[in-house]
XYZ file of C-alpha atoms in Angstrom:
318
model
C -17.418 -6.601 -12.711
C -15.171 -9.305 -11.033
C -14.646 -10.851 -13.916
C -13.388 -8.238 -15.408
C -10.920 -7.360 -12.468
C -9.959 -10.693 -11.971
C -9.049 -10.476 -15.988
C -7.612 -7.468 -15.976
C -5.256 -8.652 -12.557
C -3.786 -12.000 -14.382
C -3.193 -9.950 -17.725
C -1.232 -7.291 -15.881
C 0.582 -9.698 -13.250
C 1.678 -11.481 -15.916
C 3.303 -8.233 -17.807
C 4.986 -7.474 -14.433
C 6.641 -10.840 -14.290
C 7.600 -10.968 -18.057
C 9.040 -7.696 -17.299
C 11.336 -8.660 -14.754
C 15.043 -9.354 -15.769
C 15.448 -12.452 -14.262
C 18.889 -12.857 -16.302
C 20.260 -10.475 -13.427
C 19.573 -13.135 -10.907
C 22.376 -15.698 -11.955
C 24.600 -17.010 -9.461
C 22.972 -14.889 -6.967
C 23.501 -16.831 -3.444
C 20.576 -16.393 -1.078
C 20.319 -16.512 2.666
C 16.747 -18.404 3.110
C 16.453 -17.389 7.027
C 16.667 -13.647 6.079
C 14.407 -14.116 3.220
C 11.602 -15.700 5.376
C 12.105 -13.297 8.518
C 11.306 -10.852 5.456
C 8.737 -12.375 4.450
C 7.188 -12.235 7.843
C 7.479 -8.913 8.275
C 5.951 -7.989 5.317
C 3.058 -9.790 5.750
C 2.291 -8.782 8.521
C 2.698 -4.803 7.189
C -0.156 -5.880 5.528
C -2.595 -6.788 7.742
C -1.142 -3.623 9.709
C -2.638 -1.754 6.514
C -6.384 -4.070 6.997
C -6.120 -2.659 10.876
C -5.730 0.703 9.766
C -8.524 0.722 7.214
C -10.985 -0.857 9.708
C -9.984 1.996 12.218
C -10.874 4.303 9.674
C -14.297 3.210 8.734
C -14.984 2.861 12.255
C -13.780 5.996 12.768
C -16.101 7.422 9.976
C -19.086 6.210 11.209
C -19.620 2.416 9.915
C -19.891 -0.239 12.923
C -19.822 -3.876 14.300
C -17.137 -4.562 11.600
C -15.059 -7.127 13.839
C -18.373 -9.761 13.342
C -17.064 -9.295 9.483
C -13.407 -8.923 9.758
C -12.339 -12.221 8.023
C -14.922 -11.189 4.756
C -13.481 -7.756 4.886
C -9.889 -8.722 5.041
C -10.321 -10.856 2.114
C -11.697 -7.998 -0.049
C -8.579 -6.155 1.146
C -6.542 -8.229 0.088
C -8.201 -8.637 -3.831
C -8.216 -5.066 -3.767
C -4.508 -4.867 -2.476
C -3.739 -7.291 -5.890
C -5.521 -4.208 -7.657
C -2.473 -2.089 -7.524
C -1.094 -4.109 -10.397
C -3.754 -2.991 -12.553
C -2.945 0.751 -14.245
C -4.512 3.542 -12.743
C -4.220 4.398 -9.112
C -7.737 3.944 -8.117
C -8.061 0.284 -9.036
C -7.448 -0.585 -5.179
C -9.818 1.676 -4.069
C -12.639 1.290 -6.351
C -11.838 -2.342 -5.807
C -12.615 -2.289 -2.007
C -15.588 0.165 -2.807
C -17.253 -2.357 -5.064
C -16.328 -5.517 -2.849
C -17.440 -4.662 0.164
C -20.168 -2.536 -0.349
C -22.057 -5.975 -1.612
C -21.215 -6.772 2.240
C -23.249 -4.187 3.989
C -20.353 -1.313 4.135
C -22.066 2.148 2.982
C -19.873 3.084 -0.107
C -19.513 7.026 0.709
C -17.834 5.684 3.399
C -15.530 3.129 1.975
C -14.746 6.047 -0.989
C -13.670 8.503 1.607
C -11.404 5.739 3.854
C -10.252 4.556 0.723
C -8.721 7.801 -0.965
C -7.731 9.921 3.474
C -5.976 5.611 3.157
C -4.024 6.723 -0.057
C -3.223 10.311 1.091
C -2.255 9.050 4.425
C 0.198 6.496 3.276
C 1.708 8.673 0.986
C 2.100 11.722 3.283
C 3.715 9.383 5.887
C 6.196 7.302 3.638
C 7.641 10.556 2.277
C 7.664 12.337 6.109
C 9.417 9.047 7.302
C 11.819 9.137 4.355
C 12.755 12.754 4.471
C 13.878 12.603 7.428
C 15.438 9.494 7.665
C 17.340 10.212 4.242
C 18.133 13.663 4.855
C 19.853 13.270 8.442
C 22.522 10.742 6.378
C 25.089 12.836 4.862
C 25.484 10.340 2.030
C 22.332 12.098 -0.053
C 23.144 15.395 -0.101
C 24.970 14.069 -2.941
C 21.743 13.504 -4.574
C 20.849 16.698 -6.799
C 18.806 18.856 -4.660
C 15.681 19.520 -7.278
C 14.874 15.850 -6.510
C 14.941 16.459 -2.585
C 12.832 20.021 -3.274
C 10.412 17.826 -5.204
C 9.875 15.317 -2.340
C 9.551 18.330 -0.224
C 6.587 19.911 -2.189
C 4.907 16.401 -2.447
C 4.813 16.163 0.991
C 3.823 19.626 2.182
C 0.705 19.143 -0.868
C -0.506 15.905 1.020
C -0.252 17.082 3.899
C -2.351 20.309 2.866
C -4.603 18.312 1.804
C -5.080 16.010 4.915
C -6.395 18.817 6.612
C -9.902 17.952 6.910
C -11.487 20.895 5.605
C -9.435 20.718 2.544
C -9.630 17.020 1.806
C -13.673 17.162 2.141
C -13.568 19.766 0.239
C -12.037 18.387 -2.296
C -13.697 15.224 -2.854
C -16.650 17.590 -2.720
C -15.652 19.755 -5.737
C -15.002 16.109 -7.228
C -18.678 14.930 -7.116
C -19.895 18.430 -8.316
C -17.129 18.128 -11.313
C -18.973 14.447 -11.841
C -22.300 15.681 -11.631
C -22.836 13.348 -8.686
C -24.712 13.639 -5.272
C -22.801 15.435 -2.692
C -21.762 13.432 0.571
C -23.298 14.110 4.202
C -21.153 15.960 7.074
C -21.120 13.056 9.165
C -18.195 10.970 6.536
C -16.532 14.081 7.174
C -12.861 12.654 8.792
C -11.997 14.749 12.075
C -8.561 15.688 12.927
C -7.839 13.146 15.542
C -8.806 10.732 13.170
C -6.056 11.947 10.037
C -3.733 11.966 12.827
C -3.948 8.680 14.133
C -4.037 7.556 10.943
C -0.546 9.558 9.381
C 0.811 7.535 13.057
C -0.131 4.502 12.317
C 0.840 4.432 8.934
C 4.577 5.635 9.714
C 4.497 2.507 11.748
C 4.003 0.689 9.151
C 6.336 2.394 6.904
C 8.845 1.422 9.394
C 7.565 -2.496 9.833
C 8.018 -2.384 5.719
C 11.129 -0.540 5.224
C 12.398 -3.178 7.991
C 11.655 -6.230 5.704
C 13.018 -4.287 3.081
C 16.465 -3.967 4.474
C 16.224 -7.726 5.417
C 15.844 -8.553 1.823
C 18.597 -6.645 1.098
C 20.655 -8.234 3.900
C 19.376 -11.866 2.501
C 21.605 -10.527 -0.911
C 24.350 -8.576 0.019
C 25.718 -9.928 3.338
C 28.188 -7.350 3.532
C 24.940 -4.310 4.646
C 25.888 -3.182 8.042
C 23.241 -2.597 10.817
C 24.342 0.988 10.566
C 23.109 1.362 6.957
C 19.428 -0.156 8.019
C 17.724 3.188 8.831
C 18.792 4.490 5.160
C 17.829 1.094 3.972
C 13.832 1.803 5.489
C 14.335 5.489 4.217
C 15.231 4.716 0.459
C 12.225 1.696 0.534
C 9.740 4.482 2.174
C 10.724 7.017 -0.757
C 10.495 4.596 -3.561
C 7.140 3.598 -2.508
C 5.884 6.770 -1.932
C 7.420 7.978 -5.445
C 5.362 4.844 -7.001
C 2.229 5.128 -5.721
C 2.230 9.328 -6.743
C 3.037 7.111 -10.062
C -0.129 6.980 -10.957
C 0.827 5.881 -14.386
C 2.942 2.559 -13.654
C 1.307 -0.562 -12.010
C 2.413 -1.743 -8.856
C 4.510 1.450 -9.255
C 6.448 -0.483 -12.290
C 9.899 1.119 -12.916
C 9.711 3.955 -10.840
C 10.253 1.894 -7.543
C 12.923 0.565 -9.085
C 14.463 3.621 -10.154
C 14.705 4.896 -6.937
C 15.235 2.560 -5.089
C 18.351 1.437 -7.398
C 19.480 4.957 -6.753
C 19.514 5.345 -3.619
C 20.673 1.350 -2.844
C 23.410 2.294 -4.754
C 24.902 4.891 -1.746
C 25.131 1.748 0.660
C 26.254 -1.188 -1.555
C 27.689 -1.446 -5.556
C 25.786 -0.540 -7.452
C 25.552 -3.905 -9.391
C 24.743 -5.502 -6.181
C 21.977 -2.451 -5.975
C 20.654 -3.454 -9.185
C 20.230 -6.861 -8.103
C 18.693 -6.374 -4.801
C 15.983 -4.189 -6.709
C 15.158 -7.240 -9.317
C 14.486 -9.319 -5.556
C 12.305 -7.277 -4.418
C 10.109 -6.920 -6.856
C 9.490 -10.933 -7.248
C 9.730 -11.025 -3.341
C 6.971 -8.212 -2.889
C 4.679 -9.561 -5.851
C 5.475 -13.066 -4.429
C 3.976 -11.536 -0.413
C 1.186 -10.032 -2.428
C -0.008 -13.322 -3.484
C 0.541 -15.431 0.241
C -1.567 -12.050 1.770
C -4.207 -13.259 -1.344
C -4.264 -16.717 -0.578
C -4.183 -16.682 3.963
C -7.101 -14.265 3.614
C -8.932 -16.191 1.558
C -8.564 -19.382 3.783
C -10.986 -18.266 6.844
C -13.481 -17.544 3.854
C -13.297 -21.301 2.844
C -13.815 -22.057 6.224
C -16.322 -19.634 7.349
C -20.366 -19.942 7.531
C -20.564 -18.120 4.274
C -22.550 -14.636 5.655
C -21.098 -12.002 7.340
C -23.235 -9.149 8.646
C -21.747 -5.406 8.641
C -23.996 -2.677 9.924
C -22.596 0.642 8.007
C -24.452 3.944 8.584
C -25.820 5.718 5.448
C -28.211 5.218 3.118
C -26.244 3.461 0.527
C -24.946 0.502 2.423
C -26.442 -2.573 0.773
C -27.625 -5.651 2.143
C -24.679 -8.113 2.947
C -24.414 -10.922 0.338
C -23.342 -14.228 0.731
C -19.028 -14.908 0.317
């Protein structure tokens, strides 16, 4: 099995840089100290994204995860590289089959991983509604593309509500003919609601390092445009990961984000700035690979993880 995902992840990394139009980034001028505060930023949105996952397995019952925190973060961040691989499960089955051969009980890695994916999306599209829709610059935009956004977000957030979302990964497991889960992985409100916080947090700490990037290109961005700038990245990567279809959210990212990037800056310039950040953001994918893995190289090699539920596993050595 890692074999085959460790395949599968250079074959399709390697189609996402061959696909990149690198023609469009002649003679483009750079400003380094924009690109690295950037950089920063971003990184750190993603070990934002490693504390909110461990606050939701604790939250759904699996325990004394900080003793394993530098094991776990590393299988985050292999799983994170899974969104380059098609199909929008690859991340999730990826951290189900990593670090279940830690100790973690895999019902409750499956149900973190997909209330993780619903959250995210539910909160990228609430922050970008409204920070897109206060700026009288979209309602340009044709409205059955707003309306759209609208129902997306009102259908995750119906299905946040606990009830609903058990439900449903209930009726999922009955579909599959497999065995149901216990009440006790059930999520509780307070804990989707934390959650949906925390990860419009982190929309904003990402959409920041977005509009920094776009600052590093086209000097000319005001402050005033940066809210718009965190808006248009929240709804591209909320569009992309509904994108179930495209790896890494391939093309439709872009297509928004060149569409909306075009309201603030030429649109040439737009289409620029979009071809940056996607080397930039594949380019942070791999540094959040490689200082996870670090600790591992320098850890004692076993990590102990005590998960409730009968189908944790025994933890196995890194």
């Amino acid at each position: 099995m890692p074999i085959v995902f460790y395949v599968a992840l250079a074959v399709f990394v390697f189609l996402y840089v061959r696909s990149v139009d690198w023609a469009q980034l002649a003679g483009v001028e750079w400003n380094w100290w924009w690109v690295a505060l950037a950089t920063a930023i971003s990184l750190g949105f993603r070990y934002w994204g490693v504390g909110i996952w461990f606050f939701l397995l604790r939250r759904l019952g699996a325990r004394d995860l900080r003793g394993s925190g530098t094991t776990l973060t590393f299988v985050y961040a292999k799983s994170w590289m899974g969104r380059y691989i098609p199909g929008a499960a690859t991340w999730i089955v990826g951290k189900v089959y990593f670090a279940s051969r830690h100790g973690v009980s895999k019902a409750r890695l499956g149900v973190s991983g997909l209330l993780e994916g619903a959250l995210q999306i539910a909160a990228t599209l609430a922050l970008a509604l409204v920070l897109l829709l206060v700026d009288p610059r979209t309602h340009s935009l044709d409205v059955w593309l707003v309306v759209l956004m609208v129902v997306a977000f009102v259908g995750c957030v119906v299905c946040l509500v606990p009830r609903v979302f058990f439900g449903l990964i209930q009726l999922a497991l009955r579909i599959l003919r497999r065995r149901p889960l216990d009440d006790d992985v059930r999520p509780a409100l307070g804990t989707v609601v934390v959650g949906a916080g925390l990860y419009v947090l982190g929309a904003v700490i990402s959409g920041t390092a977005y509009y920094f990037i776009a600052l590093a290109v086209y000097p000319a961005l005001r402050v005033q445009d940066a809210a718009f700038v965190i808006g248009a990245a929240s709804m591209a990567s909320a569009i992309s990961m509904l994108a179930v279809f495209a790896p890494g959210g391939l093309g439709v990212r872009e297509g928004v984000q060149g569409l909306l990037l075009a309201i603030v800056m030429p649109g040439p310039v737009a289409l620029v700035v979009v071809v940056v950040t996607r080397i930039w953001s594949l380019a942070v994918d791999a540094l959040f690979l490689l200082t996870a893995a670090i600790p591992t190289w320098f850890g004692s090699g076993r990590r102990k993880v005590v998960a409730v539920g009968p189908d944790a596993e025994a933890p196995e050595q890194v």
